[in-house]
Amino acid sequence: MTHARLTTDLRETVIAIAQDAAAAIMQVYASGFDITMKADDSPVTAADLAAHQRIVSGLSRLTPDLPILSEEATAAPWETRRHWGAYWLVDPLDGTREFIKRNGEFSVNIALIYQGAPTFGVVLAPVTGLVWHAMRGEQAYRRQGVHDTVLRTRVPAQAPLRVAASRSHRSARTQALLDRMGDIETVAQGSSLKFCRIAEGDLDVYPRLGPTSEWDTAAGQCVLHAAGGAVLSTATGKPFRYNRRESLLNGDFMALGDTRLAWRDWLPHDETETT
């Protein structure tokens, strides 16, 4: 599998594809919509499916040779996926629960994965139109209208640490970790917009103890790493890698703006990691 060349044209086309998906999402957002529960008890709406169709159609035209792994499609079997060198990893509507609540905190996530690492990522917030994008080895940007602003994380992070806490998924384990972090200010935020706010220097840490899927994190990870931060597995201390095993579920992670933070000290002493 060859790697798509990371060019300005590719970046701009993918951003345009994400904007097209966002327009489809907002059409549904502005009207009534039904909610269906998937087999894993996660909700799906017509907006998820419309965005999926727009993105798959656009990416298929852009890079016909690259596979696409989307939350809203049946994943290719591991025997097929394990041979992929490069592919698109997509969450057409990240934060469906936030979409249903109509709080605006949802996003479109598109990432290009090469040899297990995100090399290009786009996160778009349909309600505001803001776009966060980055190519590996280059700077991260937030686009408002036609203007790109370079992003840098807040280094050094200073107390009180501004900690992103999921609106829909805060567990007892996560609360125990927050209690160990000392002087903090928790900020409720939905979807992969948490990674983007850390990349902007607006937040410092996003701890996630509990399952996410690979399409939830890849685009945001690319943006955050390019801005100077990191998304690290709490089990290995290393950045997340993708499509390395049959399961598409991530293990626990810590997203950091300042990678020098002593995040291991926040984990419960009896914590045992399985992934």
Short mmCIF file of C-alpha atoms in Angstrom, two decimals:
data_model
loop_
_atom_site.label_atom_id
_atom_site.label_comp_id
_atom_site.label_asym_id
_atom_site.label_seq_id
_atom_site.Cartn_x
_atom_site.Cartn_y
_atom_site.Cartn_z
CA MET A 1 0.00 0.00 0.00
CA THR A 2 1.53 3.31 -1.04
CA HIS A 3 1.33 6.43 1.07
CA ALA A 4 -0.68 9.43 -0.11
CA ARG A 5 1.63 12.41 -0.58
CA LEU A 6 1.01 15.08 2.04
CA THR A 7 0.49 18.11 -0.17
CA THR A 8 -1.31 21.41 0.20
CA ASP A 9 -3.86 20.18 -2.34
CA LEU A 10 -4.56 17.05 -0.29
CA ARG A 11 -4.93 19.08 2.90
CA GLU A 12 -7.32 21.56 1.34
CA THR A 13 -9.39 18.86 -0.34
CA VAL A 14 -9.79 16.93 2.90
CA ILE A 15 -10.78 20.10 4.77
CA ALA A 16 -13.36 20.74 2.05
CA ILE A 17 -14.66 17.17 2.43
CA ALA A 18 -14.98 17.71 6.20
CA GLN A 19 -16.84 20.99 5.56
CA ASP A 20 -19.20 19.18 3.19
CA ALA A 21 -19.88 16.58 5.89
CA ALA A 22 -20.44 19.37 8.43
CA ALA A 23 -23.02 20.97 6.15
CA ALA A 24 -24.88 17.65 5.97
CA ILE A 25 -24.74 17.38 9.77
CA MET A 26 -26.10 20.88 10.27
CA GLN A 27 -29.00 20.21 7.90
CA VAL A 28 -30.10 17.39 10.20
CA TYR A 29 -29.28 19.43 13.32
CA ALA A 30 -31.65 22.16 12.17
CA SER A 31 -34.52 19.74 11.75
CA GLY A 32 -35.98 16.93 13.80
CA PHE A 33 -34.14 13.61 13.76
CA ASP A 34 -34.67 10.06 14.97
CA ILE A 35 -32.18 8.27 17.19
CA THR A 36 -31.28 4.62 16.67
CA MET A 37 -29.18 2.54 19.06
CA LYS A 38 -26.40 0.44 17.58
CA ALA A 39 -25.37 -3.01 18.77
CA ASP A 40 -22.87 -1.47 21.22
CA ASP A 41 -25.60 0.74 22.72
CA SER A 42 -24.17 3.90 21.16
CA PRO A 43 -26.61 6.23 19.39
CA VAL A 44 -26.64 6.97 15.67
CA THR A 45 -28.66 9.54 13.74
CA ALA A 46 -29.25 10.51 10.13
CA ALA A 47 -26.48 13.10 10.59
CA ASP A 48 -23.86 10.40 11.33
CA LEU A 49 -24.88 8.50 8.21
CA ALA A 50 -25.09 11.56 5.94
CA ALA A 51 -21.65 12.74 7.03
CA HIS A 52 -20.26 9.24 6.51
CA GLN A 53 -21.57 9.15 2.94
CA ARG A 54 -20.11 12.58 2.11
CA ILE A 55 -16.70 11.72 3.56
CA VAL A 56 -16.39 8.26 1.99
CA SER A 57 -17.47 9.63 -1.37
CA GLY A 58 -14.96 12.47 -1.22
CA LEU A 59 -12.01 10.44 0.03
CA SER A 60 -12.68 7.66 -2.47
CA ARG A 61 -12.36 10.18 -5.29
CA LEU A 62 -9.27 11.80 -3.76
CA THR A 63 -7.30 8.62 -3.03
CA PRO A 64 -9.03 5.67 -4.73
CA ASP A 65 -6.28 3.25 -3.65
CA LEU A 66 -6.51 3.95 0.09
CA PRO A 67 -8.94 2.03 2.32
CA ILE A 68 -11.30 3.96 4.58
CA LEU A 69 -12.15 2.85 8.11
CA SER A 70 -15.21 4.71 9.38
CA GLU A 71 -17.24 4.33 12.55
CA GLU A 72 -20.40 4.12 10.45
CA ALA A 73 -19.31 1.20 8.27
CA THR A 74 -18.55 -2.44 8.95
CA ALA A 75 -14.82 -2.66 9.56
CA ALA A 76 -12.73 -4.77 7.23
CA PRO A 77 -11.64 -8.02 8.90
CA TRP A 78 -8.32 -8.00 10.74
CA GLU A 79 -6.82 -10.38 8.19
CA THR A 80 -7.37 -7.64 5.61
CA ARG A 81 -6.63 -4.61 7.79
CA ARG A 82 -3.34 -5.94 9.13
CA HIS A 83 -1.79 -5.49 5.70
CA TRP A 84 -2.78 -1.85 5.35
CA GLY A 85 0.22 0.47 5.20
CA ALA A 86 -1.88 3.62 4.81
CA TYR A 87 -5.59 4.28 5.24
CA TRP A 88 -8.12 6.91 6.25
CA LEU A 89 -9.56 6.68 9.78
CA VAL A 90 -12.85 8.57 10.10
CA ASP A 91 -15.44 9.46 12.71
CA PRO A 92 -18.09 11.25 10.65
CA LEU A 93 -19.79 12.65 13.76
CA ASP A 94 -17.77 12.41 16.96
CA GLY A 95 -19.93 13.24 19.96
CA THR A 96 -23.30 11.95 18.78
CA ARG A 97 -24.57 12.20 22.37
CA GLU A 98 -23.63 15.90 22.38
CA PHE A 99 -25.35 16.31 18.99
CA ILE A 100 -28.51 14.78 20.45
CA LYS A 101 -28.30 17.16 23.43
CA ARG A 102 -27.85 20.02 20.95
CA ASN A 103 -24.99 21.54 22.92
CA GLY A 104 -22.78 22.06 19.86
CA GLU A 105 -19.87 20.00 21.20
CA PHE A 106 -19.44 17.53 18.37
CA SER A 107 -16.96 17.25 15.54
CA VAL A 108 -15.96 15.65 12.26
CA ASN A 109 -12.71 13.66 12.54
CA ILE A 110 -10.59 12.61 9.56
CA ALA A 111 -7.07 11.19 9.96
CA LEU A 112 -4.58 9.68 7.54
CA ILE A 113 -2.73 6.78 9.17
CA TYR A 114 0.63 5.61 7.84
CA GLN A 115 2.49 2.68 9.41
CA GLY A 116 0.36 2.95 12.54
CA ALA A 117 0.83 6.68 13.16
CA PRO A 118 -1.46 9.63 12.35
CA THR A 119 0.36 11.71 9.71
CA PHE A 120 -2.45 14.15 8.92
CA GLY A 121 -5.50 15.09 10.94
CA VAL A 122 -8.54 17.33 10.54
CA VAL A 123 -11.05 18.08 13.29
CA LEU A 124 -13.98 20.33 12.38
CA ALA A 125 -16.66 21.75 14.67
CA PRO A 126 -19.81 22.02 12.53
CA VAL A 127 -21.59 24.57 14.72
CA THR A 128 -18.76 27.15 14.68
CA GLY A 129 -17.08 26.10 11.43
CA LEU A 130 -13.69 26.08 13.17
CA VAL A 131 -11.15 23.64 11.69
CA TRP A 132 -8.06 22.28 13.44
CA HIS A 133 -5.54 20.61 11.16
CA ALA A 134 -1.98 19.35 11.20
CA MET A 135 0.50 17.33 9.20
CA ARG A 136 3.06 15.25 11.08
CA GLY A 137 6.37 17.06 11.42
CA GLU A 138 4.78 20.45 10.74
CA GLN A 139 2.83 22.93 12.83
CA ALA A 140 -0.76 22.64 13.98
CA TYR A 141 -3.32 25.24 12.97
CA ARG A 142 -6.79 26.47 13.82
CA ARG A 143 -8.67 27.84 10.81
CA GLN A 144 -11.36 30.44 11.24
CA GLY A 145 -12.80 31.47 7.89
CA VAL A 146 -9.73 31.56 5.66
CA HIS A 147 -7.27 32.52 8.40
CA ASP A 148 -4.93 29.92 9.95
CA THR A 149 -3.51 30.48 13.44
CA VAL A 150 -0.49 28.45 14.60
CA LEU A 151 -1.22 26.44 17.75
CA ARG A 152 1.08 25.77 20.70
CA THR A 153 0.24 24.01 23.94
CA ARG A 154 0.63 25.76 27.30
CA VAL A 155 4.19 25.03 28.44
CA PRO A 156 4.97 25.04 31.22
CA ALA A 157 1.57 24.03 32.53
CA GLN A 158 0.80 25.92 35.73
CA ALA A 159 -1.61 25.38 38.59
CA PRO A 160 -4.48 25.24 38.57
CA LEU A 161 -4.26 22.73 35.75
CA ARG A 162 -7.20 23.05 33.38
CA VAL A 163 -8.47 19.49 32.96
CA ALA A 164 -10.93 18.35 30.31
CA ALA A 165 -13.62 16.10 31.66
CA SER A 166 -16.01 14.32 29.34
CA ARG A 167 -19.61 15.48 29.55
CA SER A 168 -21.01 12.02 28.88
CA HIS A 169 -18.41 9.54 30.11
CA ARG A 170 -17.04 10.49 33.54
CA SER A 171 -16.50 7.30 35.56
CA ALA A 172 -15.66 6.67 39.21
CA ARG A 173 -12.10 5.77 38.15
CA THR A 174 -11.76 9.08 36.36
CA GLN A 175 -13.10 10.97 39.38
CA ALA A 176 -10.56 9.19 41.60
CA LEU A 177 -7.78 10.29 39.26
CA LEU A 178 -9.04 13.88 39.23
CA ASP A 179 -9.02 13.83 43.03
CA ARG A 180 -5.30 12.94 42.96
CA MET A 181 -4.31 15.74 40.59
CA GLY A 182 -4.22 18.49 43.21
CA ASP A 183 -5.03 22.06 42.22
CA ILE A 184 -7.17 21.72 39.11
CA GLU A 185 -10.05 23.34 37.30
CA THR A 186 -12.27 20.87 35.47
CA VAL A 187 -13.81 21.93 32.19
CA ALA A 188 -16.65 19.92 30.69
CA GLN A 189 -16.14 19.39 26.98
CA GLY A 190 -17.52 16.89 24.49
CA SER A 191 -15.91 14.98 21.61
CA SER A 192 -12.40 15.33 20.19
CA LEU A 193 -12.63 19.10 20.68
CA LYS A 194 -10.83 18.34 23.96
CA PHE A 195 -7.61 17.58 22.07
CA CYS A 196 -7.97 20.79 20.08
CA ARG A 197 -8.42 22.95 23.16
CA ILE A 198 -5.26 21.45 24.67
CA ALA A 199 -3.45 22.14 21.38
CA GLU A 200 -4.58 25.78 21.65
CA GLY A 201 -3.22 26.09 25.19
CA ASP A 202 -6.74 26.56 26.54
CA LEU A 203 -6.68 23.26 28.46
CA ASP A 204 -3.76 21.28 29.92
CA VAL A 205 -4.83 17.67 30.37
CA TYR A 206 -7.48 15.23 29.20
CA PRO A 207 -7.35 11.94 31.16
CA ARG A 208 -9.43 9.12 29.72
CA LEU A 209 -9.86 5.97 31.78
CA GLY A 210 -12.28 3.87 29.80
CA PRO A 211 -12.76 2.73 26.24
CA THR A 212 -12.65 4.91 23.18
CA SER A 213 -12.35 3.77 19.59
CA GLU A 214 -9.42 4.48 17.30
CA TRP A 215 -11.45 6.91 15.16
CA ASP A 216 -12.20 8.97 18.28
CA THR A 217 -8.57 9.91 18.90
CA ALA A 218 -6.43 9.76 15.73
CA ALA A 219 -7.20 13.17 14.19
CA GLY A 220 -7.05 14.96 17.54
CA GLN A 221 -3.80 13.17 18.40
CA CYS A 222 -2.22 14.41 15.17
CA VAL A 223 -3.22 18.01 15.93
CA LEU A 224 -2.11 17.84 19.57
CA HIS A 225 1.29 16.27 18.80
CA ALA A 226 1.98 18.93 16.15
CA ALA A 227 1.17 21.62 18.73
CA GLY A 228 3.73 20.23 21.17
CA GLY A 229 1.60 17.89 23.27
CA ALA A 230 1.01 14.15 23.28
CA VAL A 231 -1.61 11.42 23.60
CA LEU A 232 0.02 8.70 25.67
CA SER A 233 -1.12 5.22 26.65
CA THR A 234 -1.19 4.95 30.44
CA ALA A 235 -0.02 1.35 30.05
CA THR A 236 3.10 2.01 27.96
CA GLY A 237 3.70 5.75 28.27
CA LYS A 238 4.00 5.88 24.48
CA PRO A 239 1.88 7.62 21.84
CA PHE A 240 -1.08 5.68 20.53
CA ARG A 241 -0.52 3.51 17.47
CA TYR A 242 -3.35 2.48 15.20
CA ASN A 243 -4.44 -0.69 13.42
CA ARG A 244 -1.96 -2.79 15.39
CA ARG A 245 -4.39 -5.45 16.58
CA GLU A 246 -7.80 -6.88 15.87
CA SER A 247 -9.66 -4.71 18.38
CA LEU A 248 -10.40 -1.12 17.39
CA LEU A 249 -10.76 -0.07 21.03
CA ASN A 250 -8.12 2.12 22.66
CA GLY A 251 -6.82 1.57 26.15
CA ASP A 252 -6.68 4.28 28.81
CA PHE A 253 -4.76 7.40 27.87
CA MET A 254 -3.52 10.78 29.01
CA ALA A 255 -3.62 13.72 26.60
CA LEU A 256 -1.13 16.36 27.70
CA GLY A 257 -0.21 19.86 26.61
CA ASP A 258 3.00 19.78 28.67
CA THR A 259 4.56 16.33 28.31
CA ARG A 260 6.75 16.91 31.38
CA LEU A 261 3.79 16.71 33.74
CA ALA A 262 4.15 13.85 36.25
CA TRP A 263 0.95 12.18 35.08
CA ARG A 264 1.89 8.72 36.40
CA ASP A 265 1.58 10.10 39.92
CA TRP A 266 -2.13 10.68 39.31
CA LEU A 267 -2.92 7.04 38.58
CA PRO A 268 -4.29 5.05 41.53
CA HIS A 269 -1.53 2.92 43.03
CA ASP A 270 -3.55 -0.27 42.58
CA GLU A 271 -4.29 0.54 38.95
CA THR A 272 -3.53 -2.40 36.66
CA GLU A 273 -3.56 -1.82 32.95
CA THR A 274 -4.63 -4.46 30.47
CA THR A 275 -3.89 -2.69 27.20
#
